[in-house]
Amino acid sequence: MCGIVAYIGEREAYPILIKGLQRLEYRGYDSAGVALVSNRLNVYKSKGKVADLVALAGQSDRTGTVGIGHTRWATHGEPNDINAHPHYSGSRKTVIIHNGIIENYASLKAELKNRGHVFESDTDTEVLVHLIEDIQQREGVALDEAVRIALNNVVGAYAIVILNEDNPDELIAARKSSPLVIGVGENELFVASDATPIVEYTKNVVYLDDEQVAVLHRNGKYHIRTIHNKEITPYIQELQLQLEAIEKGGFDHFMLKEIWEQPRSIKDSMRGRLNSTEGVVALGGIREYMNKFVNADRILIVGCGTSWHAGLVGEYLFEDLARIPVEVEYASEFRYRNPVIGEKDVVIAISQSGETADTLAAIELAKSKGATIFGVCNVVGSSIARATHAGSYTHAGPEIGVASTKAFTAQVTVLTLMALMLGHRRGTITETHYFELLSELEAIPAKVERILKLNDQIRYLAGIFKDARNFLYLGRSYTFPVALEGALKLKEISYIHAEGYPAAEMKHGPIALIDEEMPVVVIATKGASYEKVVSNIQEVKARKGKIIAVVTEGDEAVKGMADHVIEIPETDEKLAPLVTVIPLQLLAYHIAVMRDCNVDQPRNLAKSVTVE
């Protein structure tokens, strides 16, 4: 949700912190701040972007070889200078940065007020640093011990880094239900909420687990204990992330870069897993649990946002190809509605970041009921990757734009491979159709490349409809989830109200909205429901709606009815989501740019939702 970066070593910390915050700004951009220790503790923080923080710090004292930095996505307290992180303790000797929510902050705050503490901000984070200092003073313990004791008394989620003016040779970091990674360099250490600020300096990292506290020293040494005082032997992993993957690479926005990366990201998600000539689909993560899948009573798919839409595509695929009953659940609802889960159920948890708080909670609930949990995520070493029994990475590469694009197609690619693998194993798909789909799937990256060449045409359409106040997106069968995803993309980055519907459901309410001012995007590619979709187009035209149709190349029938058509290569309808979503992503992008919206950092949104 928020971005965290910290450094201790021999270099000047400020440039490292600012560059790190700029790379983390996609995680939170309501406000930003840094704290540095040289001869004294200096804190600079302000509402707005990292650029506003840089302007504020100006020519002030920015020296110091230890420091912490933060970009905020507001939860408690509105975005302003006072609520920005870092937050001071009562003595103003200790500062903290925090990602997460302290759920019992109100009762802790009341207790601390009774003991004379005075608070400046509206945040739960300030309560935590006051609590730590209160324990340190009352019990006469070292700062790291006070942190450990305090964290035994808080309820909620946290990734924190703490810096103390009187001990500039030490940083303290801890996490629970919010990611935190330690970068291990030569006589220097880094801390961040993900690997993007670290990759430039070191490839060696340690991922903290829940309820672990790390003490980092200036000489590059560190030790880790749990909040229950159990010593932990750290496991150092090597980052696979490349620096160029987190740069814009000449594109105006990360989102556009990531849309154009999809031929590669789809191919990478299939690489080593698919051989259409030999008829082989091999997902290593599923092999050990194949019998669980084959004999499952049902598959439950949980996710949020775009990942939920990918799960809906998965429902069609698993039921169609493997003949296994599937239910798709919003993770945020699943965890609270006392679902019926059995030991013969398989739960597939989908998350780009692997850190989505609601999805993690849904995993823990399903595990407690004895279900087998399979993760589909993009980030190696993420919390979901570690919490599940098995899983598959999507290999999409870093996705910096807040609105997911390549994550969706990568997730759908992995789900398609799983469904094909299961259908073949269960004998619910003919050999002929199996080989046809494998060959079709291998051809998808080239088809996406062809669709991307329609960029100028789609930009022209964006110019026509950029001032619309509402959009309707319609699809049937496999393209219904794509209609939902297309509408979500438009809402997220252009702030135009949009709704996705199954095309047949239009008559059950939304048709009342259609008039000459209403653009209706219809996914009308060839498939079993094609004739029905054509009828739906006619219904819209009869009410003077403006039709933008995504059609199969050479479709003259729809071209004669629609106001505008986007022709895409012919594809088996089971794989249609992988190609039909591309023009919808481009349409949303170009409309948002023409409306002068912040495409990569849309208002009120953060990339990784690590709090409820």
C-alpha atoms as one frame of an Amber mdcrd trajectory, in Angstrom:
protein
   0.000   0.000   0.000   2.646   2.520   1.098   6.274   2.555   0.016   9.144
   2.006   2.429  12.867   2.426   1.843  15.738   2.654   4.323  19.526   2.611
   4.218  22.435   2.197   6.620  26.052   2.052   5.506  28.846   4.310   4.322
  27.122   6.219   1.482  25.034   9.363   1.776  21.529   8.061   2.459  19.420
  10.898   1.000  20.025  10.207  -2.729  19.364   6.503  -2.179  16.151   7.232
  -0.304  14.829   9.697  -2.897  15.589   7.422  -5.837  13.976   4.562  -3.935
  10.873   6.606  -3.161  10.547   7.578  -6.808  10.587   3.902  -7.735   8.075
   3.124  -4.997   5.733   6.000  -5.758   3.332   3.622  -7.509   2.641   2.112
  -4.063   1.514   5.376  -2.500   1.594   9.014  -3.479  -0.554  11.041  -1.090
   2.530  12.299   0.750   6.194  11.489   1.219   8.905  11.952   3.801  12.440
  11.102   4.903  14.374  11.080   8.159  18.178  11.316   8.304  20.698  11.308
  11.132  24.014  13.121  10.892  24.769  15.240  13.955  21.041  15.361  14.690
  17.772  13.874  13.480  16.326  15.745  10.496  12.828  14.970   9.217  11.375
  16.340   5.983   7.870  15.415   4.879   5.087  16.915   2.820   1.747  16.264
   1.213   1.944  15.363  -2.476   4.493  13.599  -4.639   8.130  12.798  -4.061
   8.929  15.869  -6.176   7.194  18.004  -3.527   9.381  16.409  -0.857  12.536
  17.146  -2.861  11.477  20.772  -3.204  10.809  21.001   0.532  14.150  19.514
   1.535  15.828  21.981  -0.848  19.116  23.181   0.565  18.432  21.945   4.113
  20.804  19.557   5.863  20.408  16.274   3.985  23.627  14.671   5.183  23.800
  11.366   6.957  24.618   7.766   6.109  21.531   6.320   7.735  17.944   7.197
   6.906  14.390   6.086   6.272  11.862   7.165   3.627   8.176   6.662   2.949
   5.458   7.290   0.367   1.972   7.203   1.836  -1.432   5.955   0.702  -3.750
   7.319   3.381  -5.724   5.023   5.685  -5.932   6.846   9.033  -6.010  10.603
   8.640  -6.298  12.704   5.505  -3.262  13.313   3.300  -1.421  16.348   4.671
   1.983  17.385   5.960   1.258  16.372   9.564  -0.069  12.891   8.742   2.830
  12.180   6.361   5.497   9.751   7.594   7.959   9.565   9.351   6.311  10.124
  12.745   8.081  11.202  15.913   7.941   9.671  19.359   7.099  11.935  22.296
  10.767  12.812  22.917  11.273  13.389  19.181  14.323  11.142  19.395  12.767
   8.185  17.577  10.967   8.135  14.223   8.988   5.434  12.437   7.657   4.695
   8.969   4.806   2.220   8.644   2.791   0.378   6.047  -0.383  -1.283   7.340
  -3.073  -0.634   9.927  -2.906  -0.879  13.721  -6.470  -1.938  14.412  -6.403
  -1.368  18.174  -4.730   2.042  17.925  -7.691   3.848  19.503  -7.523   1.938
  22.798  -3.715   2.194  22.849  -3.933   5.927  22.175  -6.401   6.458  25.008
  -4.126   4.577  27.406  -1.075   6.555  26.310  -2.948   9.858  26.630  -3.777
   8.911  30.208  -0.038   8.580  30.776   0.612  12.066  29.432   1.409  11.410
  25.761   0.482  14.176  23.307  -0.182  13.358  19.659   0.263  15.593  16.629
  -1.322  13.539  13.843  -4.481  11.538  13.190  -2.556   8.388  12.298  -2.366
   4.983  13.918   1.377   4.990  13.139   2.166   7.774  15.597   0.484   5.726
  18.324   2.866   2.838  17.651   6.048   4.895  17.973   4.743   6.477  21.192
   3.957   3.004  22.534   7.478   1.808  21.737   9.095   4.751  23.506   6.701
   4.398  26.451   7.757   0.767  26.933  11.421   1.648  26.515  11.230   4.320
  29.225   9.002   2.480  31.681  10.796  -0.873  31.471  14.318   0.405  30.885
  14.968  -1.842  27.900  16.840  -1.334  24.640  14.941   0.021  21.655  14.814
  -3.300  19.796  13.418  -5.027  22.887  10.812  -2.275  23.271   9.795  -2.824
  19.646   9.405  -6.546  20.229   7.282  -6.011  23.357   5.142  -3.350  21.673
   4.403  -5.573  18.697   3.069  -8.226  21.056   0.462  -5.666  22.102  -0.791
  -4.472  18.723  -3.494  -5.959  16.516  -3.287  -5.453  12.776  -0.790  -5.362
   9.937   2.555  -3.633   9.810   5.811  -3.211   7.974   7.884  -0.746   9.985
  11.361   0.747  10.082  12.565   2.695  13.114  15.458   5.132  13.474  16.755
   6.683  16.708  18.788   9.896  16.970  20.966   8.581  19.795  21.862   5.378
  17.951  22.596   6.270  14.317  24.446   2.982  13.807  21.267   0.911  13.943
  17.932   0.469  12.166  15.073  -1.726  13.365  12.601  -3.301  10.935   9.632
  -5.608  11.478   6.665  -7.007   9.546   3.341  -8.739   9.865   0.963  -9.184
   6.897   2.769  -6.472   4.946   5.893  -7.107   2.857   9.376  -6.074   3.850
  12.679  -7.085   2.293  16.260  -6.539   3.490  18.948  -5.948   0.875  22.377
  -7.216   1.912  25.279  -5.282   0.424  28.992  -4.932   1.126  29.098  -3.298
   4.576  25.686  -1.761   3.951  22.050  -2.758   4.312  18.819  -1.672   2.667
  15.168  -2.132   3.639  12.203  -1.751   1.311   8.595  -2.747   0.841   9.553
  -4.452  -2.417  12.725  -5.082  -4.373  12.508  -2.173  -6.823  14.630   0.308
  -4.786  17.196  -2.367  -3.929  18.016  -4.013  -7.254  20.407  -1.240  -8.297
  22.635  -1.891  -5.284  22.434  -5.596  -4.468  20.897  -8.851  -5.677  21.077
 -10.502  -2.233  17.909 -10.159  -0.181  16.199 -11.562   2.894  12.397 -11.569
   2.993  11.145 -11.052   6.528   8.358 -13.379   7.623   5.396 -12.436   9.785
   6.165 -11.333  13.331   9.913 -11.045  12.732  12.058  -8.145  13.939  15.410
  -7.354  12.317  18.145  -5.209  13.833  20.475  -3.794  11.176  23.935  -2.441
  12.017  26.161  -0.005  10.165  28.877  -2.612   9.565  26.481  -4.667   7.442
  25.686  -7.169  10.189  22.103  -7.946  11.123  20.149 -10.366  13.260  16.493
 -11.429  13.242  14.237 -12.569  16.077  10.519 -13.173  16.316   8.362 -10.966
  18.498   8.283 -13.984  20.830  12.099 -13.720  21.140  13.038 -16.753  19.050
  16.246 -16.329  17.064  15.907 -16.795  13.275  18.579 -17.902  10.824  18.087
 -15.692   7.762  17.800 -17.180   4.286  19.444 -15.068   1.612  17.879 -15.214
  -1.863  19.169 -13.837  -5.140  16.932 -11.334  -6.920  16.022 -12.168 -10.514
  14.760  -8.621 -11.124  16.694  -6.581 -13.705  17.097  -2.813 -13.358  15.845
  -2.073 -16.880  12.576  -3.863 -16.060  11.591  -1.069 -13.669  12.441   1.804
 -16.017  10.049   3.284 -18.607  12.289   2.336 -21.505  11.299   5.284 -23.698
   7.526   4.982 -23.160   5.551   7.934 -21.839   4.000   5.843 -19.060   4.657
   2.537 -17.339   1.127   1.449 -18.246   1.777   1.855 -21.963   5.094   0.044
 -21.646   3.379  -2.823 -19.836   0.607  -3.063 -22.447   3.286  -3.349 -25.141
   5.223  -5.929 -23.104   2.380  -8.445 -23.272   3.659 -10.490 -26.232   6.762
 -11.150 -24.164   5.038 -11.561 -20.777   2.512 -14.050 -22.193   5.329 -15.972
 -23.852   7.367 -15.933 -20.631   4.377 -17.280 -18.697   4.319 -20.242 -21.112
   8.089 -20.666 -21.420   9.236 -24.128 -20.367   5.642 -25.121 -19.627   4.174
 -25.714 -23.088   5.268 -27.820 -26.055   2.474 -27.976 -28.610   4.344 -30.365
 -30.920   4.680 -33.049 -28.254   1.414 -32.181 -26.525   3.079 -31.383 -23.228
   1.849 -28.947 -20.570   4.012 -28.987 -17.455   3.442 -26.704 -14.481   5.962
 -27.707 -11.848   4.003 -26.285  -8.961   0.937 -28.399  -9.669   2.709 -31.736
 -10.238   2.895 -32.800  -6.580  -0.770 -31.914  -6.056  -2.141 -33.210  -9.345
  -4.269 -35.880  -7.669  -5.816 -33.218  -5.427  -6.882 -31.286  -8.529  -8.004
 -34.336 -10.511 -10.160 -35.603  -7.645 -11.345 -32.242  -6.339 -15.024 -31.842
  -5.477 -14.713 -28.272  -6.725 -12.264 -25.466  -7.323 -12.682 -22.163  -5.489
 -10.920 -19.173  -7.037 -10.317 -16.098  -4.864  -8.967 -12.720  -5.910  -9.615
  -8.982  -5.981 -10.084  -6.535  -8.845  -8.345  -7.576 -12.048  -7.285 -10.880
 -10.462 -10.967 -11.644  -9.795 -11.708 -11.033 -13.469  -8.919 -13.435 -14.421
 -10.515 -15.916 -12.024 -13.835 -15.599 -13.869 -12.060 -16.577 -17.090 -10.577
 -19.476 -15.136 -14.068 -20.599 -14.141 -15.095 -20.923 -17.787 -11.844 -22.751
 -18.612 -11.896 -25.276 -15.767 -15.542 -26.142 -16.166 -15.345 -26.304 -19.964
 -12.078 -28.216 -20.332 -11.706 -30.165 -17.071 -15.393 -30.512 -16.070 -14.712
 -29.532 -12.457 -17.254 -27.289 -10.669 -15.811 -23.834  -9.999 -16.829 -20.904
  -7.822 -15.148 -17.509  -8.067 -15.154 -15.376  -4.935 -14.132 -11.863  -4.024
 -11.501 -12.543  -1.373 -12.845  -9.679   0.736 -16.297 -11.317   0.909 -15.096
 -14.906   1.117 -13.230 -14.339   4.364 -16.265 -12.944   6.190 -19.182 -15.059
   5.064 -18.368 -18.387   6.769 -17.998 -20.313   3.489 -18.491 -24.056   3.267
 -15.044 -25.514   2.514 -14.037 -29.169   2.569 -10.810 -31.166   2.431 -11.524
 -32.171  -1.171 -11.759 -28.538  -2.291  -8.884 -26.820  -4.083  -8.546 -23.056
  -3.639  -6.677 -21.034  -6.273  -5.588 -17.646  -4.913  -4.697 -15.061  -7.574
  -2.733 -11.874  -6.864  -0.258  -9.894  -8.961   1.736  -8.696  -5.964   1.298
 -11.779  -3.817   0.609  -9.418  -0.904  -3.127  -8.637  -1.197  -4.388  -8.583
   2.381  -7.886  -9.944   1.710  -6.536 -12.754  -0.454  -4.002 -13.714   2.207
  -6.766 -13.831   4.813  -8.897 -15.992   2.492  -5.956 -18.384   2.126  -5.582
 -18.737   5.884  -9.317 -19.378   6.276  -9.321 -22.051   3.572  -6.193 -23.701
   5.013  -7.836 -23.915   8.415 -10.663 -25.907   6.795  -8.245 -28.409   5.249
  -8.420 -27.247   1.616  -5.442 -27.438  -0.728  -4.243 -23.947  -1.635  -2.600
 -23.109  -4.957  -1.213 -19.637  -5.614  -0.953 -17.743  -8.887   1.169 -14.627
  -8.388   3.891 -12.596 -10.032   6.336 -11.770  -7.248   8.904 -14.336  -6.168
   9.119 -14.668  -2.393   5.837 -12.816  -1.797   3.565 -13.641   1.120   1.062
 -15.614  -0.973   3.870 -17.624  -2.562   4.958 -18.631   0.926   1.492 -19.143
   2.408   0.165 -21.569  -0.244   0.825 -25.301  -0.535   2.012 -24.899  -4.112
   1.689 -22.472  -6.989   2.844 -21.038 -10.279   4.497 -17.714 -10.950   3.196
 -15.742 -13.901   6.618 -14.391 -14.983   5.078 -11.134 -16.190   7.967  -9.085
 -14.835   7.509  -6.018 -12.612   4.229  -4.175 -13.118   4.624  -0.575 -12.001
   1.443   0.959 -13.423  -1.295   0.839 -10.812  -3.882  -0.403 -13.335  -2.987
  -4.027 -14.100  -2.564  -4.931 -17.752   0.069  -7.570 -18.390  -0.758  -9.142
 -15.022  -4.242 -10.006 -16.312  -3.057 -11.722 -19.487  -0.276 -13.526 -17.618
  -2.742 -14.810 -15.023  -5.159 -15.967 -17.724  -2.275 -17.703 -19.508  -1.335
 -19.676 -16.400  -4.988 -20.569 -15.698  -5.358 -21.740 -19.300  -2.317 -23.994
 -18.951  -3.736 -25.414 -15.709  -7.136 -26.105 -17.288  -5.558 -27.788 -20.312
  -3.317 -29.878 -18.091  -6.236 -30.989 -15.925  -8.591 -31.594 -18.833  -6.018
 -33.790 -20.556  -5.301 -35.708 -17.345  -9.027 -36.235 -16.640  -9.800 -37.196
 -20.233 -12.464 -34.504 -20.553 -10.987 -32.959 -23.694 -10.406 -34.777 -26.973
  -6.844 -35.238 -28.167  -7.623 -33.285 -31.312  -9.033 -30.276 -29.480  -6.228
 -30.465 -26.904  -3.538 -30.183 -29.576  -5.486 -27.451 -31.370  -5.649 -25.343
 -28.217  -1.961 -25.862 -27.451  -1.070 -24.661 -30.931  -3.484 -21.714 -30.616
  -2.023 -20.751 -27.255   1.512 -20.695 -28.630   0.288 -18.346 -31.373  -1.215
 -15.799 -28.960   1.910 -13.603 -28.487   2.172 -13.035 -32.250  -1.533 -12.157
 -32.425  -1.115  -9.656 -29.583   1.721  -8.043 -31.514  -0.629  -7.599 -34.477
  -3.282  -6.008 -32.263  -0.765  -3.540 -30.826  -0.246  -2.235 -34.359  -3.830
  -0.897 -34.139  -2.641   1.634 -31.563  -3.125   4.665 -33.835  -6.657   3.605
 -34.788  -7.569   3.135 -31.134  -6.048   6.515 -30.238  -8.311   8.070 -32.882
 -11.367   6.410 -31.275 -10.253   7.695 -27.889 -10.352  11.224 -29.260 -13.975
  10.762 -30.269 -15.159   9.409 -26.903 -12.850  11.064 -24.371 -15.595  13.406
 -23.127 -18.233  10.723 -22.588 -19.645  10.582 -19.069 -20.561   6.881 -19.108
 -19.556   3.722 -20.960 -21.194   0.303 -21.184 -19.115  -2.812 -21.949 -20.823
  -5.994 -23.153 -19.539  -9.525 -23.648 -20.837 -13.083 -23.526 -19.312 -16.348
 -22.310 -15.506 -16.058 -22.243 -15.623 -12.369 -23.116 -17.961 -11.337 -20.304
 -15.028 -11.117 -17.815 -13.185  -9.084 -20.456 -16.091  -6.611 -20.528 -15.742
  -6.257 -16.753 -11.992  -5.760 -17.067 -12.353  -3.197 -19.861 -14.814  -1.184
 -17.779 -12.541  -1.377 -14.739  -9.550  -0.076 -16.700 -11.541   2.922 -17.935
 -12.840   3.724 -14.458  -9.447   3.366 -12.819  -7.430   5.697 -15.001  -9.833
   8.072 -16.785 -12.449   8.496 -13.997 -15.276   7.903 -16.477 -18.087   5.814
 -15.054 -18.233   2.464 -16.846 -20.003  -0.842 -16.277 -19.403  -4.293 -17.697
 -22.339  -6.654 -18.278 -23.138  -9.987 -19.859 -24.662  -8.842 -23.156 -27.940
 -10.676 -22.535 -28.364  -8.926 -19.169 -28.551  -5.547 -20.886 -32.297  -6.056
 -21.314 -32.690  -6.490 -17.558 -31.941  -2.904 -16.669 -28.959  -1.230 -18.365
 -30.802  -0.809 -21.660 -32.692   2.036 -19.957 -29.467   4.058 -19.985 -28.823
   3.803 -23.694 -29.262   6.898 -25.828 -27.253   8.762 -28.458 -24.787   9.905
 -25.762 -23.922   6.392 -24.536 -20.857   4.623 -26.004 -21.298   0.839 -25.842
 -18.209  -1.339 -26.292 -19.260  -4.778 -27.498 -16.881  -7.721 -27.728 -18.349
  -9.499 -30.749 -15.675 -11.948 -31.852 -16.658 -15.233 -33.498 -17.777 -17.954
 -31.085 -20.758 -19.956 -29.915 -22.625 -16.819 -28.789 -21.800 -14.681 -31.812
 -25.354 -14.544 -33.244 -26.745 -13.604 -29.844 -24.241 -10.762 -29.522 -25.212
  -9.498 -32.978 -28.815  -9.332 -31.734 -27.684  -7.337 -28.729 -25.885  -4.876
 -31.011 -29.091  -4.396 -32.975 -30.964  -3.671 -29.746 -28.446  -0.966 -28.842
 -28.577   0.573 -32.328 -32.370   0.672 -32.199 -31.972   3.000 -29.199 -29.321
   5.169 -30.901 -26.421   3.958 -28.784 -22.904   4.417 -30.177 -21.334   1.003
 -30.855 -17.597   0.325 -30.643 -17.253  -3.335 -31.624 -14.252  -5.594 -31.181
 -14.680  -8.129 -33.972 -12.867 -10.949 -35.729 -10.981  -9.836 -38.831 -13.182
  -9.849 -41.915 -16.512  -9.613 -40.058 -18.632  -7.572 -42.453 -21.941  -8.185
 -40.652 -21.043  -6.313 -37.454 -19.071  -3.725 -39.423 -22.315  -2.809 -41.162
 -24.064  -2.174 -37.820 -21.390  -0.702 -35.571 -20.282   2.917 -35.553 -16.668
   1.823 -35.131 -14.953  -1.566 -35.305 -11.606  -2.854 -34.077 -10.657  -5.977
 -36.015  -8.458  -8.540 -34.277  -7.042 -11.907 -35.413  -9.327 -14.924 -35.306
  -8.804 -16.943 -32.122 -10.503 -19.910 -30.466 -13.136 -18.470 -28.124 -11.531
 -20.189 -25.107  -8.457 -18.030 -25.665 -10.364 -14.911 -26.712  -9.767 -13.052
 -23.402  -6.043 -12.921 -24.164  -6.596 -10.957 -27.379  -9.859  -9.076 -26.838
  -8.600  -7.312 -23.717  -5.685  -5.635 -25.518  -7.705  -3.016 -27.483  -9.722
  -2.234 -24.342  -6.523  -1.534 -22.419  -5.300   0.775 -25.177  -8.651   2.558
 -25.387  -8.667   3.258 -21.649  -5.053   4.416 -21.757  -5.506   6.890 -24.605
  -8.744   8.305 -23.186  -7.025   8.858 -19.828  -4.044  10.594 -21.451  -6.356
  12.868 -23.463  -8.209  13.755 -20.257  -4.858  14.699 -18.674  -5.182  12.018
 -15.988  -2.225  10.562 -14.110  -2.230   7.201 -15.870   0.363   5.426 -13.733
  -0.847   6.838 -10.415  -4.631   7.306 -10.562  -6.211   9.114  -7.653  -7.145
   7.167  -4.523  -5.586   3.934  -5.806  -2.468   2.037  -4.812  -0.800  -0.855
  -6.575  -0.717  -3.386  -3.796  -3.608  -3.366  -1.322  -1.910  -4.698   1.801
  -4.583  -3.484   4.228  -8.308  -4.174   4.412
